[in-house]
């Protein structure tokens, strides 16, 4: 009856963050296990602004594994989804075999229903697969009572997802082993380490779809000699340097290296044959603007980085936000939605000195930036205790 069915439903909800790499991951040495050719380092962004929320339920009444993404049912047969699900089930089996106490009396043969949503528009082209897989793995692990090292499982969903399993500043160590057991994420510093650090995401108006990262990086591995040099020589040096800048909260060093590494990643894309272009004219406008702003101040006040798309992610310290936001507003005057132009954490108003305006705001491009999202570093995946937040009902459906 209904009561028995409800009692047999195990249900868990989690949220997980987006991360932005400051030393980029680009290229795999194993496509199936998702093992990278170089280590990478990222900043986990705060879930108050960007997050994925996922509910997973298991019941003996379910007849097959099912997944709903933003309300639409999607095929659970995708190999990366299957890899994550099978890995969590394997860890659960292993754990139960090795322990006498029954930690999670959930039958492993029960099928799961999963519903997942982003709190930001997917159309904006903000990376969602990292948060998505980190959230999926967190929620499944909780459902099956699996604890401990889970970045290895999230990595099987999407490489960058392993870094979303931790908050703050996170390194994904490439590892050496062919089985990937040492290709894991580890926290370099918690999100509280650098309280003044802020992040602005400039969502630009893009027209066309880009080459997906998975396909793009494979072509780069196959054709770019620059990428090989980067992975073997440049990244190992930069990682050590970047960790020191973070440890010392040295924005000058952190910012310079962040920009250089983003630029080298996009240079490897241009060195790929046929070449891949992720930056567009607006991205390049933003790059030039950041350099003019820093030159005017005589130090690194803002640092941009771009992933496999034209949106800019810009790091700065809290005392720079109001002035830089005003510079962006003057450089890319909002088309219509003037009131919604700045979203996320509050931004004070600022009056720009005449000299700064003249030196930095040179050729305004109206409407080029759709909006700015103001955020900061944040924690890793969180469990949601409030049952009203579940994305699946008592019947196990969205
Ligand atoms: C440019 O993690 O999306 O954002 O492992 O094939 O799923 P797959 O690729 P993905 O690649 C991210 C590439 C990047 C740089 C980074 O996040 O380090």
PDB file of C-alpha atoms in Angstrom, residues 150-324:
ATOM      1  CA  UNK A 150      34.917  10.609  -4.035  1.00  0.00           C
ATOM      2  CA  UNK A 151      36.802  12.971  -6.366  1.00  0.00           C
ATOM      3  CA  UNK A 152      37.970   9.877  -8.223  1.00  0.00           C
ATOM      4  CA  UNK A 153      34.347   9.003  -8.963  1.00  0.00           C
ATOM      5  CA  UNK A 154      33.347  12.558  -9.938  1.00  0.00           C
ATOM      6  CA  UNK A 155      36.337  12.614 -12.322  1.00  0.00           C
ATOM      7  CA  UNK A 156      34.683   9.797 -14.288  1.00  0.00           C
ATOM      8  CA  UNK A 157      31.771  12.138 -15.044  1.00  0.00           C
ATOM      9  CA  UNK A 158      33.859  15.096 -16.185  1.00  0.00           C
ATOM     10  CA  UNK A 159      37.492  15.840 -15.435  1.00  0.00           C
ATOM     11  CA  UNK A 160      36.869  19.278 -13.960  1.00  0.00           C
ATOM     12  CA  UNK A 161      34.072  17.829 -11.762  1.00  0.00           C
ATOM     13  CA  UNK A 162      36.610  16.257  -9.397  1.00  0.00           C
ATOM     14  CA  UNK A 163      37.666  19.771  -8.352  1.00  0.00           C
ATOM     15  CA  UNK A 164      34.043  20.687  -7.456  1.00  0.00           C
ATOM     16  CA  UNK A 165      34.119  18.011  -4.708  1.00  0.00           C
ATOM     17  CA  UNK A 166      36.032  20.428  -2.474  1.00  0.00           C
ATOM     18  CA  UNK A 167      35.674  24.079  -1.483  1.00  0.00           C
ATOM     19  CA  UNK A 168      38.186  26.901  -1.662  1.00  0.00           C
ATOM     20  CA  UNK A 169      41.376  26.371  -3.669  1.00  0.00           C
ATOM     21  CA  UNK A 170      41.696  22.910  -5.171  1.00  0.00           C
ATOM     22  CA  UNK A 171      44.409  21.026  -7.020  1.00  0.00           C
ATOM     23  CA  UNK A 172      43.638  18.077  -9.280  1.00  0.00           C
ATOM     24  CA  UNK A 173      46.853  16.053  -9.190  1.00  0.00           C
ATOM     25  CA  UNK A 174      47.331  14.323 -12.520  1.00  0.00           C
ATOM     26  CA  UNK A 175      48.659  11.132 -10.876  1.00  0.00           C
ATOM     27  CA  UNK A 176      50.993   8.590 -12.416  1.00  0.00           C
ATOM     28  CA  UNK A 177      49.130   5.308 -12.221  1.00  0.00           C
ATOM     29  CA  UNK A 178      47.400   3.884 -15.303  1.00  0.00           C
ATOM     30  CA  UNK A 179      44.353   2.920 -13.194  1.00  0.00           C
ATOM     31  CA  UNK A 180      43.825   6.561 -12.060  1.00  0.00           C
ATOM     32  CA  UNK A 181      43.776   5.749  -8.337  1.00  0.00           C
ATOM     33  CA  UNK A 182      46.137   8.685  -7.709  1.00  0.00           C
ATOM     34  CA  UNK A 183      44.407  11.161 -10.051  1.00  0.00           C
ATOM     35  CA  UNK A 184      42.540  12.986  -7.298  1.00  0.00           C
ATOM     36  CA  UNK A 185      41.468  16.429  -6.137  1.00  0.00           C
ATOM     37  CA  UNK A 186      42.898  17.878  -2.941  1.00  0.00           C
ATOM     38  CA  UNK A 187      42.258  21.136  -1.138  1.00  0.00           C
ATOM     39  CA  UNK A 188      45.147  23.619  -1.246  1.00  0.00           C
ATOM     40  CA  UNK A 189      43.370  26.127   1.053  1.00  0.00           C
ATOM     41  CA  UNK A 190      39.796  26.490   2.342  1.00  0.00           C
ATOM     42  CA  UNK A 191      37.426  29.209   1.084  1.00  0.00           C
ATOM     43  CA  UNK A 192      38.065  31.216   4.286  1.00  0.00           C
ATOM     44  CA  UNK A 193      41.775  31.498   3.438  1.00  0.00           C
ATOM     45  CA  UNK A 194      41.461  34.624   1.280  1.00  0.00           C
ATOM     46  CA  UNK A 195      38.357  36.504   2.522  1.00  0.00           C
ATOM     47  CA  UNK A 196      38.874  39.574   0.284  1.00  0.00           C
ATOM     48  CA  UNK A 197      38.920  37.602  -2.974  1.00  0.00           C
ATOM     49  CA  UNK A 198      35.966  38.309  -5.283  1.00  0.00           C
ATOM     50  CA  UNK A 199      34.861  36.986  -8.663  1.00  0.00           C
ATOM     51  CA  UNK A 200      32.918  38.718 -11.425  1.00  0.00           C
ATOM     52  CA  UNK A 201      31.496  36.644 -14.239  1.00  0.00           C
ATOM     53  CA  UNK A 202      30.857  38.713 -17.353  1.00  0.00           C
ATOM     54  CA  UNK A 203      28.226  36.871 -19.353  1.00  0.00           C
ATOM     55  CA  UNK A 204      28.731  37.964 -22.943  1.00  0.00           C
ATOM     56  CA  UNK A 205      26.290  37.806 -25.788  1.00  0.00           C
ATOM     57  CA  UNK A 206      27.370  34.797 -27.812  1.00  0.00           C
ATOM     58  CA  UNK A 207      25.704  33.667 -31.010  1.00  0.00           C
ATOM     59  CA  UNK A 208      26.984  30.247 -31.811  1.00  0.00           C
ATOM     60  CA  UNK A 209      27.770  26.971 -30.092  1.00  0.00           C
ATOM     61  CA  UNK A 210      31.379  26.160 -29.355  1.00  0.00           C
ATOM     62  CA  UNK A 211      33.382  22.979 -29.812  1.00  0.00           C
ATOM     63  CA  UNK A 212      32.717  20.855 -26.682  1.00  0.00           C
ATOM     64  CA  UNK A 213      35.739  20.584 -24.344  1.00  0.00           C
ATOM     65  CA  UNK A 214      35.948  16.801 -24.590  1.00  0.00           C
ATOM     66  CA  UNK A 215      36.267  16.835 -28.382  1.00  0.00           C
ATOM     67  CA  UNK A 216      38.358  20.003 -28.471  1.00  0.00           C
ATOM     68  CA  UNK A 217      41.022  18.769 -26.054  1.00  0.00           C
ATOM     69  CA  UNK A 218      41.321  15.462 -27.884  1.00  0.00           C
ATOM     70  CA  UNK A 219      42.141  17.285 -31.119  1.00  0.00           C
ATOM     71  CA  UNK A 220      44.630  19.446 -29.192  1.00  0.00           C
ATOM     72  CA  UNK A 221      46.371  16.363 -27.741  1.00  0.00           C
ATOM     73  CA  UNK A 222      46.573  14.870 -31.238  1.00  0.00           C
ATOM     74  CA  UNK A 223      47.882  17.953 -33.027  1.00  0.00           C
ATOM     75  CA  UNK A 224      49.339  20.681 -30.776  1.00  0.00           C
ATOM     76  CA  UNK A 225      53.073  20.629 -30.009  1.00  0.00           C
ATOM     77  CA  UNK A 226      52.492  23.665 -27.761  1.00  0.00           C
ATOM     78  CA  UNK A 227      50.093  21.663 -25.595  1.00  0.00           C
ATOM     79  CA  UNK A 228      52.714  18.939 -25.143  1.00  0.00           C
ATOM     80  CA  UNK A 229      55.297  21.519 -24.069  1.00  0.00           C
ATOM     81  CA  UNK A 230      52.751  23.167 -21.782  1.00  0.00           C
ATOM     82  CA  UNK A 231      51.860  19.895 -20.018  1.00  0.00           C
ATOM     83  CA  UNK A 232      55.441  18.690 -19.661  1.00  0.00           C
ATOM     84  CA  UNK A 233      57.316  21.899 -18.894  1.00  0.00           C
ATOM     85  CA  UNK A 234      55.129  24.939 -18.223  1.00  0.00           C
ATOM     86  CA  UNK A 235      52.366  23.623 -15.955  1.00  0.00           C
ATOM     87  CA  UNK A 236      54.581  21.832 -13.388  1.00  0.00           C
ATOM     88  CA  UNK A 237      56.468  25.106 -12.786  1.00  0.00           C
ATOM     89  CA  UNK A 238      53.315  27.228 -12.742  1.00  0.00           C
ATOM     90  CA  UNK A 239      51.531  24.958 -10.261  1.00  0.00           C
ATOM     91  CA  UNK A 240      54.238  25.383  -7.657  1.00  0.00           C
ATOM     92  CA  UNK A 241      54.241  29.130  -8.221  1.00  0.00           C
ATOM     93  CA  UNK A 242      50.445  29.414  -8.081  1.00  0.00           C
ATOM     94  CA  UNK A 243      50.290  27.475  -4.811  1.00  0.00           C
ATOM     95  CA  UNK A 244      52.785  29.880  -3.278  1.00  0.00           C
ATOM     96  CA  UNK A 245      50.812  32.945  -4.487  1.00  0.00           C
ATOM     97  CA  UNK A 246      47.657  31.488  -2.948  1.00  0.00           C
ATOM     98  CA  UNK A 247      49.369  30.555   0.300  1.00  0.00           C
ATOM     99  CA  UNK A 248      50.773  34.119   0.577  1.00  0.00           C
ATOM    100  CA  UNK A 249      47.549  35.772  -0.668  1.00  0.00           C
ATOM    101  CA  UNK A 250      49.665  37.581  -3.237  1.00  0.00           C
ATOM    102  CA  UNK A 251      47.124  39.032  -5.686  1.00  0.00           C
ATOM    103  CA  UNK A 252      49.781  40.495  -7.966  1.00  0.00           C
ATOM    104  CA  UNK A 253      51.348  37.058  -8.486  1.00  0.00           C
ATOM    105  CA  UNK A 254      48.045  35.172  -8.499  1.00  0.00           C
ATOM    106  CA  UNK A 255      46.473  37.547 -11.007  1.00  0.00           C
ATOM    107  CA  UNK A 256      49.424  37.676 -13.408  1.00  0.00           C
ATOM    108  CA  UNK A 257      49.724  33.891 -13.511  1.00  0.00           C
ATOM    109  CA  UNK A 258      45.962  33.390 -13.869  1.00  0.00           C
ATOM    110  CA  UNK A 259      45.892  35.617 -16.961  1.00  0.00           C
ATOM    111  CA  UNK A 260      49.010  34.032 -18.462  1.00  0.00           C
ATOM    112  CA  UNK A 261      47.657  30.531 -18.007  1.00  0.00           C
ATOM    113  CA  UNK A 262      44.299  31.406 -19.556  1.00  0.00           C
ATOM    114  CA  UNK A 263      46.146  32.982 -22.491  1.00  0.00           C
ATOM    115  CA  UNK A 264      48.344  29.915 -22.939  1.00  0.00           C
ATOM    116  CA  UNK A 265      45.314  27.613 -22.888  1.00  0.00           C
ATOM    117  CA  UNK A 266      43.743  29.683 -25.679  1.00  0.00           C
ATOM    118  CA  UNK A 267      47.090  29.679 -27.497  1.00  0.00           C
ATOM    119  CA  UNK A 268      47.048  25.855 -27.456  1.00  0.00           C
ATOM    120  CA  UNK A 269      43.570  26.059 -28.969  1.00  0.00           C
ATOM    121  CA  UNK A 270      44.932  28.215 -31.798  1.00  0.00           C
ATOM    122  CA  UNK A 271      47.841  25.749 -32.127  1.00  0.00           C
ATOM    123  CA  UNK A 272      45.345  22.888 -32.503  1.00  0.00           C
ATOM    124  CA  UNK A 273      44.786  21.821 -36.104  1.00  0.00           C
ATOM    125  CA  UNK A 274      42.207  22.713 -37.291  1.00  0.00           C
ATOM    126  CA  UNK A 275      42.277  25.585 -34.791  1.00  0.00           C
ATOM    127  CA  UNK A 276      39.633  26.085 -32.101  1.00  0.00           C
ATOM    128  CA  UNK A 277      38.382  29.558 -31.114  1.00  0.00           C
ATOM    129  CA  UNK A 278      36.664  30.026 -27.789  1.00  0.00           C
ATOM    130  CA  UNK A 279      37.338  33.747 -27.328  1.00  0.00           C
ATOM    131  CA  UNK A 280      35.314  36.198 -29.410  1.00  0.00           C
ATOM    132  CA  UNK A 281      35.646  39.936 -30.082  1.00  0.00           C
ATOM    133  CA  UNK A 282      33.935  40.795 -26.800  1.00  0.00           C
ATOM    134  CA  UNK A 283      36.265  38.483 -24.871  1.00  0.00           C
ATOM    135  CA  UNK A 284      39.211  40.300 -26.457  1.00  0.00           C
ATOM    136  CA  UNK A 285      37.645  43.672 -25.573  1.00  0.00           C
ATOM    137  CA  UNK A 286      37.450  42.524 -21.950  1.00  0.00           C
ATOM    138  CA  UNK A 287      41.096  41.380 -22.007  1.00  0.00           C
ATOM    139  CA  UNK A 288      42.253  44.755 -23.341  1.00  0.00           C
ATOM    140  CA  UNK A 289      40.060  46.572 -20.811  1.00  0.00           C
ATOM    141  CA  UNK A 290      41.558  44.600 -17.891  1.00  0.00           C
ATOM    142  CA  UNK A 291      45.082  45.442 -19.044  1.00  0.00           C
ATOM    143  CA  UNK A 292      44.245  49.162 -19.430  1.00  0.00           C
ATOM    144  CA  UNK A 293      42.668  49.146 -15.953  1.00  0.00           C
ATOM    145  CA  UNK A 294      45.758  47.498 -14.412  1.00  0.00           C
ATOM    146  CA  UNK A 295      48.133  49.796 -16.327  1.00  0.00           C
ATOM    147  CA  UNK A 296      46.232  52.852 -15.091  1.00  0.00           C
ATOM    148  CA  UNK A 297      46.583  51.660 -11.491  1.00  0.00           C
ATOM    149  CA  UNK A 298      50.185  50.555 -11.978  1.00  0.00           C
ATOM    150  CA  UNK A 299      49.476  47.096 -10.490  1.00  0.00           C
ATOM    151  CA  UNK A 300      47.412  43.951 -11.080  1.00  0.00           C
ATOM    152  CA  UNK A 301      43.970  44.932  -9.804  1.00  0.00           C
ATOM    153  CA  UNK A 302      41.931  42.547 -11.959  1.00  0.00           C
ATOM    154  CA  UNK A 303      42.759  39.167 -13.546  1.00  0.00           C
ATOM    155  CA  UNK A 304      40.666  37.495 -16.262  1.00  0.00           C
ATOM    156  CA  UNK A 305      40.376  33.850 -17.178  1.00  0.00           C
ATOM    157  CA  UNK A 306      38.325  32.164 -19.923  1.00  0.00           C
ATOM    158  CA  UNK A 307      37.308  28.514 -20.348  1.00  0.00           C
ATOM    159  CA  UNK A 308      35.876  26.844 -23.430  1.00  0.00           C
ATOM    160  CA  UNK A 309      33.599  29.795 -24.217  1.00  0.00           C
ATOM    161  CA  UNK A 310      33.561  33.599 -24.508  1.00  0.00           C
ATOM    162  CA  UNK A 311      32.397  34.483 -20.941  1.00  0.00           C
ATOM    163  CA  UNK A 312      35.024  36.174 -18.780  1.00  0.00           C
ATOM    164  CA  UNK A 313      35.680  35.264 -15.157  1.00  0.00           C
ATOM    165  CA  UNK A 314      37.503  38.082 -13.410  1.00  0.00           C
ATOM    166  CA  UNK A 315      39.244  37.878 -10.037  1.00  0.00           C
ATOM    167  CA  UNK A 316      39.857  40.943  -7.882  1.00  0.00           C
ATOM    168  CA  UNK A 317      39.959  42.008  -4.252  1.00  0.00           C
ATOM    169  CA  UNK A 318      36.785  43.374  -2.639  1.00  0.00           C
ATOM    170  CA  UNK A 319      38.020  46.985  -2.670  1.00  0.00           C
ATOM    171  CA  UNK A 320      38.215  46.965  -6.495  1.00  0.00           C
ATOM    172  CA  UNK A 321      34.716  45.615  -7.255  1.00  0.00           C
ATOM    173  CA  UNK A 322      32.668  48.846  -7.247  1.00  0.00           C
ATOM    174  CA  UNK A 323      35.096  50.734  -9.485  1.00  0.00           C
ATOM    175  CA  UNK A 324      35.615  47.868 -11.942  1.00  0.00           C
TER     176      UNK A 324
END
